[in-house]
Coordinates of C-alpha atoms in Angstrom, one line a residue:
X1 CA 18.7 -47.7 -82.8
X2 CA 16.8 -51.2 -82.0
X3 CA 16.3 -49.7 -77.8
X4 CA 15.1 -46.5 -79.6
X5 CA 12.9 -48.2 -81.8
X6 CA 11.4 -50.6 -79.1
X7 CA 11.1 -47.5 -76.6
X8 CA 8.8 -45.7 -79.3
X9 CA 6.9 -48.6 -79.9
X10 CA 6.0 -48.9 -76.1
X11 CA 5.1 -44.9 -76.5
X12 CA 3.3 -45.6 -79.4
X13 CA 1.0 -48.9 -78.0
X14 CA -0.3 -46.1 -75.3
X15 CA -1.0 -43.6 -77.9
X16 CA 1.7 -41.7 -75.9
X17 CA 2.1 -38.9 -78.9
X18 CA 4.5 -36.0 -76.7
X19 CA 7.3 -39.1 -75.6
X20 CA 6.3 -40.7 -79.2
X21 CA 7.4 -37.9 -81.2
X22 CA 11.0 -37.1 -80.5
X23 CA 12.2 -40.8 -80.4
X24 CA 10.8 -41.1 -84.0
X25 CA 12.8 -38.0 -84.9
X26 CA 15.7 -39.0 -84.0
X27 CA 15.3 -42.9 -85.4
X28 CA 14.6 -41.6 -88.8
X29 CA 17.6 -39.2 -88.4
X30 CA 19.6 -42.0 -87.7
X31 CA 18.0 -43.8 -90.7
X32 CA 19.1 -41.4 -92.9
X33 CA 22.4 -41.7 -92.1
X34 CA 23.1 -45.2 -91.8
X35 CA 20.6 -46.9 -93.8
X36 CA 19.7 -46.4 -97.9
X37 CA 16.4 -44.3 -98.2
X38 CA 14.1 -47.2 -99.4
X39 CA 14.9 -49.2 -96.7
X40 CA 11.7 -51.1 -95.5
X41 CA 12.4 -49.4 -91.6
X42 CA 13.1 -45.8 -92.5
X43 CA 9.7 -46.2 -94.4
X44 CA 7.8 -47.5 -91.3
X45 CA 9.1 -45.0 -89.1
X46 CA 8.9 -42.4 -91.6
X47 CA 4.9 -43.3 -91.9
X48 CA 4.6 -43.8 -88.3
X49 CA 6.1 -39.4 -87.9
X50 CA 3.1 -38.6 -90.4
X51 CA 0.6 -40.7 -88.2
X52 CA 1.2 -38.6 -85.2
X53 CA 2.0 -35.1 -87.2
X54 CA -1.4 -35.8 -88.8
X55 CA -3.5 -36.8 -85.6
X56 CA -1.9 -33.4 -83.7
X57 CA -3.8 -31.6 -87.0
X58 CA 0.3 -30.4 -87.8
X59 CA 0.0 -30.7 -91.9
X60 CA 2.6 -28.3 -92.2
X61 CA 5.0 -30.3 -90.5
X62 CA 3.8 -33.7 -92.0
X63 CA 4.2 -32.7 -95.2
X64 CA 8.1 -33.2 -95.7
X65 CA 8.4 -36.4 -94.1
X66 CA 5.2 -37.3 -96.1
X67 CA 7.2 -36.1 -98.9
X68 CA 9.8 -38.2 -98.1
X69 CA 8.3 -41.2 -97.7
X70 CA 6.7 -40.9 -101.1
X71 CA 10.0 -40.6 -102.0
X72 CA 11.3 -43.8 -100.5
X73 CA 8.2 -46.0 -101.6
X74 CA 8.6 -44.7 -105.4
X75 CA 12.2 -46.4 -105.1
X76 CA 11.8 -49.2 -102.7
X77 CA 8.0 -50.3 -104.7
X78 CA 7.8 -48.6 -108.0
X79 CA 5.3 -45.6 -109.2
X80 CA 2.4 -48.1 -110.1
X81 CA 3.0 -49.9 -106.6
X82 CA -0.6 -49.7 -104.3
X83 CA 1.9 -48.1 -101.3
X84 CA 3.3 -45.3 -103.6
X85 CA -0.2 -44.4 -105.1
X86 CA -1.8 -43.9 -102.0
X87 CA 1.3 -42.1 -100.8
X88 CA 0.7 -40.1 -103.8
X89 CA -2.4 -39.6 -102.9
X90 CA -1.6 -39.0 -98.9
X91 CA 1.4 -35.9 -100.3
X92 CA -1.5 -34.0 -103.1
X93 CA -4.2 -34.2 -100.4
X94 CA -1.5 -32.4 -97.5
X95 CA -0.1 -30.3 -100.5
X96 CA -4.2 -29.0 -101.1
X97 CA -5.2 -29.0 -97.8
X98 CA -2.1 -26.2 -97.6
X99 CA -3.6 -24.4 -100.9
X100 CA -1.0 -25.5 -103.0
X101 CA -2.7 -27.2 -105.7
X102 CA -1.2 -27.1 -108.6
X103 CA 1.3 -30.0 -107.2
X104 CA -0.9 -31.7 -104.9
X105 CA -3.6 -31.8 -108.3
X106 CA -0.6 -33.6 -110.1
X107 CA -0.2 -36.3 -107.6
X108 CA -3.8 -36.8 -107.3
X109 CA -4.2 -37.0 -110.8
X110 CA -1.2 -39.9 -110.4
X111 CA -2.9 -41.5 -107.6
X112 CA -6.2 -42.3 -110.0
X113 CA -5.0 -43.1 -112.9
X114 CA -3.0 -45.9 -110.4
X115 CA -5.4 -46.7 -108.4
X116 CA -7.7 -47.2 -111.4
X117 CA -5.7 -49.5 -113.2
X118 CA -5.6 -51.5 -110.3
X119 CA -8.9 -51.7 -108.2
X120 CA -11.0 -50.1 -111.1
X121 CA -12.7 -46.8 -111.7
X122 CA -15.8 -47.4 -109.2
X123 CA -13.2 -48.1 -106.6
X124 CA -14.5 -45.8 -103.4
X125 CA -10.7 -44.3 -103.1
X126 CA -10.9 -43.4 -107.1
X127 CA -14.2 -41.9 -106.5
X128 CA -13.4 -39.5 -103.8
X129 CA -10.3 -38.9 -105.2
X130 CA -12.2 -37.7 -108.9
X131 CA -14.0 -35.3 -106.6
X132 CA -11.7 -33.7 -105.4
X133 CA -9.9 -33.2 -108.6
X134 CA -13.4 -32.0 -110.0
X135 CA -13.4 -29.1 -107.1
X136 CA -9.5 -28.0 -107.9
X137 CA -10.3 -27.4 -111.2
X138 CA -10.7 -23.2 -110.6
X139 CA -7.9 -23.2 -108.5
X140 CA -5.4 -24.5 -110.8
X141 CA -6.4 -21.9 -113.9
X142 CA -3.1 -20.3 -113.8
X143 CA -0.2 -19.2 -115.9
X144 CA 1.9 -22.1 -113.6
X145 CA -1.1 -24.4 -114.1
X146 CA -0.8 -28.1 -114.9
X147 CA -1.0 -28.7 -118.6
X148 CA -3.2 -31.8 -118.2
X149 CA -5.7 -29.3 -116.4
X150 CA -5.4 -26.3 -118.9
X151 CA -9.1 -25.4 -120.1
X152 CA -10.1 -24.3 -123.6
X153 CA -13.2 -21.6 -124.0
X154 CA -16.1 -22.9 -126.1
X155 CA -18.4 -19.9 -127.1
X156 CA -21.9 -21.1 -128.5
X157 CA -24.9 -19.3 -129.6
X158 CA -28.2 -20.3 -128.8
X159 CA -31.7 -19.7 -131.1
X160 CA -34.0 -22.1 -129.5
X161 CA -36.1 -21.7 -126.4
X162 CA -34.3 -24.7 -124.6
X163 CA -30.5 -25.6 -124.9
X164 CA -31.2 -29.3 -123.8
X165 CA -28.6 -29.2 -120.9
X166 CA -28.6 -30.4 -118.4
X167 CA -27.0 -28.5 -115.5
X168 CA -25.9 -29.0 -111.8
X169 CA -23.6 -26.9 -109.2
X170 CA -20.3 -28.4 -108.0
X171 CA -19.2 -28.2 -104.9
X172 CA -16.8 -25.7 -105.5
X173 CA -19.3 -23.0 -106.4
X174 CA -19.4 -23.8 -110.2
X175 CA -21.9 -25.1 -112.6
X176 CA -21.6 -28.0 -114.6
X177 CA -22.7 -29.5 -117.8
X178 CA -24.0 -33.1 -116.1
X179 CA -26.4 -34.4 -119.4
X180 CA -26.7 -33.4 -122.8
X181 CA -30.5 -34.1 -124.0
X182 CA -30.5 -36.1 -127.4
X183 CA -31.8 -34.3 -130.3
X184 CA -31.6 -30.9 -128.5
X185 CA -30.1 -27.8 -129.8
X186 CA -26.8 -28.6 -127.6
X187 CA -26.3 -32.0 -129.1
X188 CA -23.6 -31.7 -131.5
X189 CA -22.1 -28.8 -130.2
X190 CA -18.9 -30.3 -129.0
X191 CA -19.8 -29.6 -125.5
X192 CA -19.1 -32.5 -123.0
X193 CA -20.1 -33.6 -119.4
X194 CA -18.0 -31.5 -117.0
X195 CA -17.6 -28.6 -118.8
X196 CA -18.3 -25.7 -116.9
X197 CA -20.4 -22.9 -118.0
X198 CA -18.7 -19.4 -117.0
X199 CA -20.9 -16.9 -118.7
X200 CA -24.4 -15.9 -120.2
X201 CA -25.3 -13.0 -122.2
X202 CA -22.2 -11.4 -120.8
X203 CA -22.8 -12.0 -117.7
X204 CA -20.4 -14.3 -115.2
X205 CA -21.6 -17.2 -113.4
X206 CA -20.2 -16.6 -110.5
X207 CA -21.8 -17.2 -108.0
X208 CA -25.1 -18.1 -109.7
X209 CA -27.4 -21.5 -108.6
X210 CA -29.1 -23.2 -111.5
X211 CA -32.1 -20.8 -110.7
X212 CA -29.8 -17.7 -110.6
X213 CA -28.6 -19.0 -114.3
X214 CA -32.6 -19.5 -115.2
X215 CA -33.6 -15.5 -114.3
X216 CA -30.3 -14.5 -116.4
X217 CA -31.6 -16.3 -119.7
X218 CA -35.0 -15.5 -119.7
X219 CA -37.0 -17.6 -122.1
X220 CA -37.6 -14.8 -124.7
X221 CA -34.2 -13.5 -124.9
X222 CA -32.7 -15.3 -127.4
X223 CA -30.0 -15.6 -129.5
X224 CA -28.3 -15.8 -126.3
X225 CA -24.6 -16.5 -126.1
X226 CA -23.1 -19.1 -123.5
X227 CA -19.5 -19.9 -122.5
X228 CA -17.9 -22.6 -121.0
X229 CA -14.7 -23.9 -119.9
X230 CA -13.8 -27.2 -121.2
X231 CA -11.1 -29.8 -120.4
X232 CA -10.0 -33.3 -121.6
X233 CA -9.0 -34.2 -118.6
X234 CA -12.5 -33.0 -116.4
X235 CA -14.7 -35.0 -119.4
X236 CA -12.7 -37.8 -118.7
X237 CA -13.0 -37.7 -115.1
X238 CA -16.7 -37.2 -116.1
X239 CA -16.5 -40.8 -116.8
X240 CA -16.0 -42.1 -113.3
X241 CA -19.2 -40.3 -111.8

């Protein structure tokens, strides 16, 4: 194991990835076997395997080590542990980046609340993080959806010329209540920031920019009814932005 181990770090020094690769296989297969899994090597090797996976662009064959490894810093560290929040991080943003994010959304979600606690909420890993929690949103509106994620349906009618909201597309396609003007029509209405609006009149958002959404309305067409899509967990994130 140790003339493994220094062979692959001579491989490794010379950014020799193709001799790199199967030494580290076999060291953390020899790991497994013969030392407990939150022992401190298996995790460096085991982080080392997900280096080189993830700089030959092979996700799908990072993600079980990176699995793994989360695994064996939750028990070496502790959940609230830097190392196993950015692992957490490291495994939902793999598990996303392979569409699956209902579980990489969960670990993300983990990952922030961490990281928050520990660096703050401004902290430039939190913030990214919150974005891309922000853009999942749609893609984890499913019957095996996470509960902290689930969204309610606020239906409101409007009477007045101007709703007082103020409105702006996500990244992911959406639009989003980012302001709420004081003493307007929308004040009070239980709507948050973050909520997303998924209807007018009838008619889906879709698709729709702010000036899309502005043709649909129509300043004399009122009472018009809006809907939106609200969540706890999205107002809270809110917060960070």
């Amino acid at each position: 194991l140790t003339a493994l181990c220094s062979l692959a770090g001579f491989h490794r020094a010379v950014d020799d990835h193709a001799a790199t690769l199967p030494l580290l296989l076999e060291i953390v297969e020899i790991c497994r076997r013969t030392k407990p899994q939150d022992d401190e090597d298996h995790i460096c090797n085991l982080t080392a395997l997900v280096d080189i996976y993830l700089k030959n662009e092979q996700v799908e064959l990072a993600l079980p080590f990176s699995r793994e490894l989360l695994q064996a810093t939750r028990r070496r560290y502790g959940n609230d542990d830097r190392r196993t929040l950015h692992e957490a991080a490291e495994v939902g943003s793999l598990l996303v980046h392979l569409n699956q994010p209902i579980e990489g959304g969960r670990l993300i979600l983990e990952a922030v609340k961490g990281i928050t606690v520990l660096q703050g909420k401004h902290h430039p890993d939190v913030m990214n993080l919150v974005e891309t929690l922000l853009d999942l949103f749609p893609l984890m509106d499913t019957p095996q959806g996470v509960e902290d994620f689930e969204d309610s349906k606020v239906s409101l009618t409007f009477d007045t010329p101007q709703f007082g909201l103020m409105l702006q597309p996500t990244n992911g396609g959406l639009i989003s209540v980012v302001g709420i003007a004081a003493g307007s029509a929308a004040e009070g209405s239980g709507l948050r920031k973050g909520d997303i609006l998924t209807s007018v009149a009838g008619t889906s958002t879709n698709g729709l920019d702010v000036d899309g959404l502005t043709k649909i309305t129509g300043w004399d067409s009122r009472p018009v009814v809006l809907v939106f899509s609200s969540s706890d967990i999205r107002a809270h994130l809110m917060t960070y932005m």
